[in-house]
């Protein structure tokens, strides 16, 4: 089997990460990018393979080295996304659309379609990417980024901060309720949507001057151009979703969906939320993963169990009970 991912790192200080060995380069024909500005940027600087096809081990290492993401967080996000969007046999994931470079597909109904895949990990009400319903859930969207700018001007004196995050999160949810008849906002998307709005504050601010206020041209660099500023230092200590409570409390909303059309948001009490994190794990494994892999056998079952064990490691600090949909 592939190795257990490396981490936590010994050296977690701020350091130059837009360095000689990791210059930004423009895309070449065939290079894949997707809905995640963090991974896009790591690929465009060569912290990940520039073609956008990576192993989960490479991703876990790159997000720690390049952005000082906390090891547990890196494991959780990487393995959740990898198991549903990647190829567990070849150990490869596309950070964007489906690609033959991840190898031969396991049997239907498995998708192995990359991070662009809607509703298994990627979801609605993203900050700078549109809802799947409107046709493109992965490319940078200038219209949406104008909201990011406008709210930063209105609530952050021209910078993006956690106060702005609370307002932007609210606006994107209200827009989706009003315009997307298929709007769905349940776990895991409910949790990642709030977490994502803290990322620009936690990861995109230079580690030598962390004041919680992100410059908008730096933000555009990451979100649109997948580019670190010249001389960029990663954060000065390992980070996760610090400040997510501020965003949640600004405009509280429970998990739910539009039912039967727009403007009819109905709460879904079966969804996990921040108060019930083990339910996120259990539902993700028993529902989302199981729906893609209802009855795996042989090497596929072994590979799924290997990766499910790593995913569970990421929940150990939450005191959850491991589930074994495919035996031990
Ligand atoms: C969004 C995957 C790490 C920054 C996303 C999305 C995916 C994803 C699938 C789309 C969700 C959506 O908005 O619908 C991953 C994986 C990671 C990872 C597998 C592995 C650890 C990072 C890191 C950063 C980052 C290290 C930044 C340093 C973001 C941001 C968004 C996002 C800001 C929201 C984009 C938006 O709403 O417009 N990520 N990500 N991610 N990711 Fe990542
Ligand atoms: Mg999205």
Coordinates of N, CA and C in Angstrom, one line a residue, residues 1-96:
X1 N 0.8 -1.2 0.0 CA 0.0 0.0 0.0 C 0.9 1.3 0.0
X2 N 0.3 2.4 -0.4 CA 1.0 3.6 -0.3 C 1.4 4.0 1.1
X3 N 2.4 4.9 1.3 CA 2.8 5.2 2.7 C 1.7 6.1 3.4
X4 N 1.7 6.1 4.7 CA 0.9 7.0 5.5 C 1.5 8.4 5.3
X5 N 0.6 9.4 5.1 CA 1.1 10.8 4.8 C 2.0 11.3 5.9
X6 N 2.9 12.1 5.5 CA 4.0 12.7 6.4 C 3.4 13.9 7.1
X7 N 3.6 14.0 8.4 CA 3.3 15.1 9.2 C 3.1 14.7 10.7
X8 N 2.9 15.7 11.6 CA 3.1 17.1 11.4 C 4.6 17.4 11.1
X9 N 4.9 18.6 10.5 CA 6.2 18.9 10.1 C 7.0 19.4 11.4
X10 N 8.3 19.2 11.4 CA 9.1 19.7 12.5 C 9.3 21.2 12.5
X11 N 9.5 21.7 11.3 CA 9.7 23.2 11.1 C 8.4 23.8 10.7
X12 N 7.7 24.5 11.5 CA 6.5 25.2 11.2 C 6.5 26.7 11.3
X13 N 7.7 27.2 11.2 CA 7.9 28.7 11.2 C 7.4 29.3 9.9
X14 N 7.2 30.6 9.9 CA 7.0 31.3 8.7 C 8.3 31.2 7.8
X15 N 8.1 31.0 6.5 CA 9.3 31.0 5.7 C 8.9 31.3 4.2
X16 N 9.8 31.7 3.5 CA 9.6 32.0 2.1 C 9.1 30.8 1.3
X17 N 7.9 30.9 0.7 CA 7.5 29.7 0.0 C 7.3 30.0 -1.5
X18 N 7.3 31.3 -1.9 CA 7.4 31.7 -3.3 C 8.9 31.9 -3.6
X19 N 9.6 30.7 -3.5 CA 11.1 30.8 -3.6 C 11.6 30.3 -4.9
X20 N 12.9 30.3 -5.1 CA 13.6 29.9 -6.3 C 13.1 28.6 -6.9
X21 N 12.9 27.6 -5.9 CA 12.5 26.3 -6.3 C 11.0 26.2 -6.7
X22 N 10.2 27.2 -6.3 CA 8.8 27.2 -6.6 C 8.3 28.4 -7.2
X23 N 8.8 28.7 -8.4 CA 8.3 29.9 -9.1 C 6.9 29.7 -9.7
X24 N 6.1 30.8 -9.7 CA 4.8 30.7 -10.5 C 5.1 30.5 -11.9
X25 N 4.3 29.6 -12.6 CA 4.4 29.5 -14.0 C 3.0 29.4 -14.6
X26 N 2.8 30.0 -15.8 CA 1.5 29.9 -16.4 C 1.2 28.5 -16.8
X27 N -0.1 28.3 -17.0 CA -0.6 26.9 -17.4 C -0.1 26.5 -18.7
X28 N 0.3 25.2 -18.8 CA 0.6 24.6 -20.1 C -0.7 23.9 -20.6
X29 N -0.7 23.7 -22.0 CA -1.9 22.9 -22.5 C -2.0 21.6 -21.7
X30 N -3.2 21.4 -21.2 CA -3.5 20.1 -20.5 C -3.3 20.2 -19.0
X31 N -2.7 21.2 -18.5 CA -2.6 21.4 -17.0 C -4.0 21.6 -16.4
X32 N -4.3 20.9 -15.3 CA -5.7 20.9 -14.8 C -5.7 21.8 -13.5
X33 N -6.7 22.6 -13.4 CA -7.0 23.4 -12.2 C -8.5 23.3 -11.9
X34 N -8.9 23.6 -10.7 CA -10.2 23.4 -10.3 C -10.8 24.4 -9.3
X35 N -11.7 24.0 -8.4 CA -12.4 24.9 -7.6 C -11.7 25.4 -6.3
X36 N -10.5 24.8 -6.1 CA -9.7 25.2 -4.9 C -8.6 26.1 -5.2
X37 N -8.7 27.4 -4.8 CA -7.6 28.3 -5.0 C -6.3 27.9 -4.3
X38 N -6.4 27.2 -3.2 CA -5.2 26.8 -2.5 C -4.4 25.7 -3.2
X39 N -5.1 24.7 -3.7 CA -4.4 23.6 -4.4 C -4.0 24.1 -5.8
X40 N -4.8 25.0 -6.5 CA -4.4 25.6 -7.7 C -3.1 26.3 -7.6
X41 N -3.0 27.1 -6.5 CA -1.8 27.9 -6.3 C -0.6 27.0 -6.1
X42 N -0.8 26.0 -5.2 CA 0.3 25.1 -5.0 C 0.8 24.4 -6.3
X43 N -0.1 24.1 -7.1 CA 0.3 23.4 -8.4 C 1.0 24.4 -9.3
X44 N 0.5 25.7 -9.4 CA 1.1 26.7 -10.2 C 2.5 27.2 -9.7
X45 N 2.8 26.8 -8.5 CA 4.1 27.1 -8.0 C 5.0 25.8 -7.8
X46 N 4.5 24.7 -8.3 CA 5.3 23.5 -8.3 C 5.4 22.8 -6.9
X47 N 4.6 23.3 -5.9 CA 4.6 22.5 -4.6 C 3.8 21.3 -4.8
X48 N 2.9 21.3 -5.8 CA 2.2 20.0 -6.3 C 2.6 19.9 -7.8
X49 N 2.4 18.7 -8.3 CA 2.7 18.5 -9.8 C 1.9 19.6 -10.6
X50 N 2.6 20.2 -11.5 CA 2.0 21.3 -12.2 C 0.9 20.9 -13.2
X51 N 0.8 19.6 -13.5 CA -0.3 19.1 -14.3 C -1.6 19.0 -13.6
X52 N -1.6 19.1 -12.2 CA -2.8 19.1 -11.5 C -3.3 17.7 -11.1
X53 N -2.4 16.7 -11.3 CA -2.7 15.3 -10.8 C -1.8 15.0 -9.7
X54 N -2.3 14.6 -8.5 CA -1.5 14.4 -7.4 C -1.9 13.3 -6.5
X55 N -1.0 12.7 -5.7 CA -1.4 11.7 -4.7 C -1.8 12.5 -3.5
X56 N -2.7 11.8 -2.7 CA -3.0 12.5 -1.4 C -1.8 12.7 -0.5
X57 N -0.8 11.9 -0.6 CA 0.4 12.1 0.2 C 1.1 13.4 -0.2
X58 N 1.1 13.6 -1.5 CA 1.7 14.9 -2.0 C 0.9 16.1 -1.5
X59 N -0.4 16.0 -1.6 CA -1.3 17.1 -1.2 C -1.1 17.4 0.3
X60 N -1.2 16.4 1.2 CA -1.0 16.6 2.6 C 0.3 17.3 2.9
X61 N 1.4 16.9 2.2 CA 2.7 17.5 2.4 C 2.7 18.9 1.9
X62 N 2.2 19.1 0.7 CA 2.2 20.4 0.1 C 1.5 21.5 0.9
X63 N 0.3 21.1 1.4 CA -0.5 22.1 2.1 C 0.1 22.5 3.4
X64 N 0.9 21.6 4.0 CA 1.6 21.9 5.2 C 2.9 22.8 4.9
X65 N 3.6 22.3 3.9 CA 4.9 23.1 3.5 C 4.5 24.4 3.0
X66 N 3.6 24.5 2.0 CA 3.3 25.7 1.3 C 2.5 26.7 2.1
X67 N 1.6 26.2 2.9 CA 0.6 27.1 3.6 C 0.5 26.9 5.1
X68 N 1.3 26.0 5.7 CA 1.3 25.7 7.1 C -0.1 25.3 7.5
X69 N -0.8 24.5 6.7 CA -2.1 23.9 7.2 C -1.8 22.8 8.2
X70 N -2.6 22.8 9.3 CA -2.4 21.8 10.4 C -2.5 20.4 9.8
X71 N -1.7 19.5 10.4 CA -1.7 18.1 9.8 C -3.1 17.5 9.8
X72 N -3.8 17.5 11.0 CA -5.1 16.9 11.1 C -6.1 17.4 10.1
X73 N -6.1 18.7 9.9 CA -7.0 19.4 9.0 C -6.6 18.9 7.6
X74 N -5.3 18.9 7.3 CA -4.9 18.5 6.0 C -5.3 17.0 5.7
X75 N -5.1 16.2 6.6 CA -5.6 14.8 6.5 C -7.1 14.7 6.2
X76 N -7.8 15.4 7.0 CA -9.3 15.3 6.9 C -9.8 15.8 5.5
X77 N -9.4 17.0 5.1 CA -9.9 17.5 3.9 C -9.4 16.7 2.7
X78 N -8.1 16.3 2.7 CA -7.5 15.6 1.6 C -8.1 14.3 1.4
X79 N -8.3 13.5 2.5 CA -8.8 12.1 2.4 C -10.3 12.1 2.1
X80 N -11.0 13.0 2.7 CA -12.4 13.1 2.4 C -12.6 13.3 0.9
X81 N -11.9 14.3 0.3 CA -12.0 14.6 -1.1 C -11.4 13.5 -2.0
X82 N -10.3 12.9 -1.5 CA -9.6 11.9 -2.3 C -10.5 10.7 -2.5
X83 N -11.1 10.2 -1.4 CA -11.9 9.0 -1.5 C -13.1 9.1 -2.4
X84 N -13.7 10.3 -2.5 CA -14.9 10.4 -3.3 C -14.6 10.9 -4.7
X85 N -13.5 11.6 -4.9 CA -13.1 12.2 -6.2 C -11.9 11.6 -6.9
X86 N -11.1 10.8 -6.1 CA -9.9 10.3 -6.7 C -10.0 8.8 -7.0
X87 N -8.8 8.2 -7.4 CA -8.7 6.8 -7.8 C -7.9 6.1 -6.7
X88 N -8.6 5.4 -5.8 CA -7.9 4.7 -4.7 C -7.0 3.6 -5.1
X89 N -7.2 3.1 -6.3 CA -6.3 2.0 -6.8 C -5.0 2.6 -7.3
X90 N -5.0 3.6 -8.1 CA -3.8 4.2 -8.6 C -3.2 5.3 -7.7
X91 N -4.0 5.7 -6.6 CA -3.6 6.7 -5.6 C -3.4 8.0 -6.3
X92 N -4.3 8.4 -7.2 CA -4.2 9.7 -7.9 C -5.5 10.5 -7.9
X93 N -5.4 11.8 -7.8 CA -6.5 12.7 -7.8 C -6.3 13.8 -8.7
X94 N -7.3 14.2 -9.5 CA -7.3 15.4 -10.3 C -7.8 16.5 -9.5
X95 N -7.1 17.6 -9.4 CA -7.6 18.8 -8.6 C -8.6 19.6 -9.4
X96 N -9.0 19.1 -10.6 CA -10.1 19.8 -11.3 C -11.0 18.7 -11.9

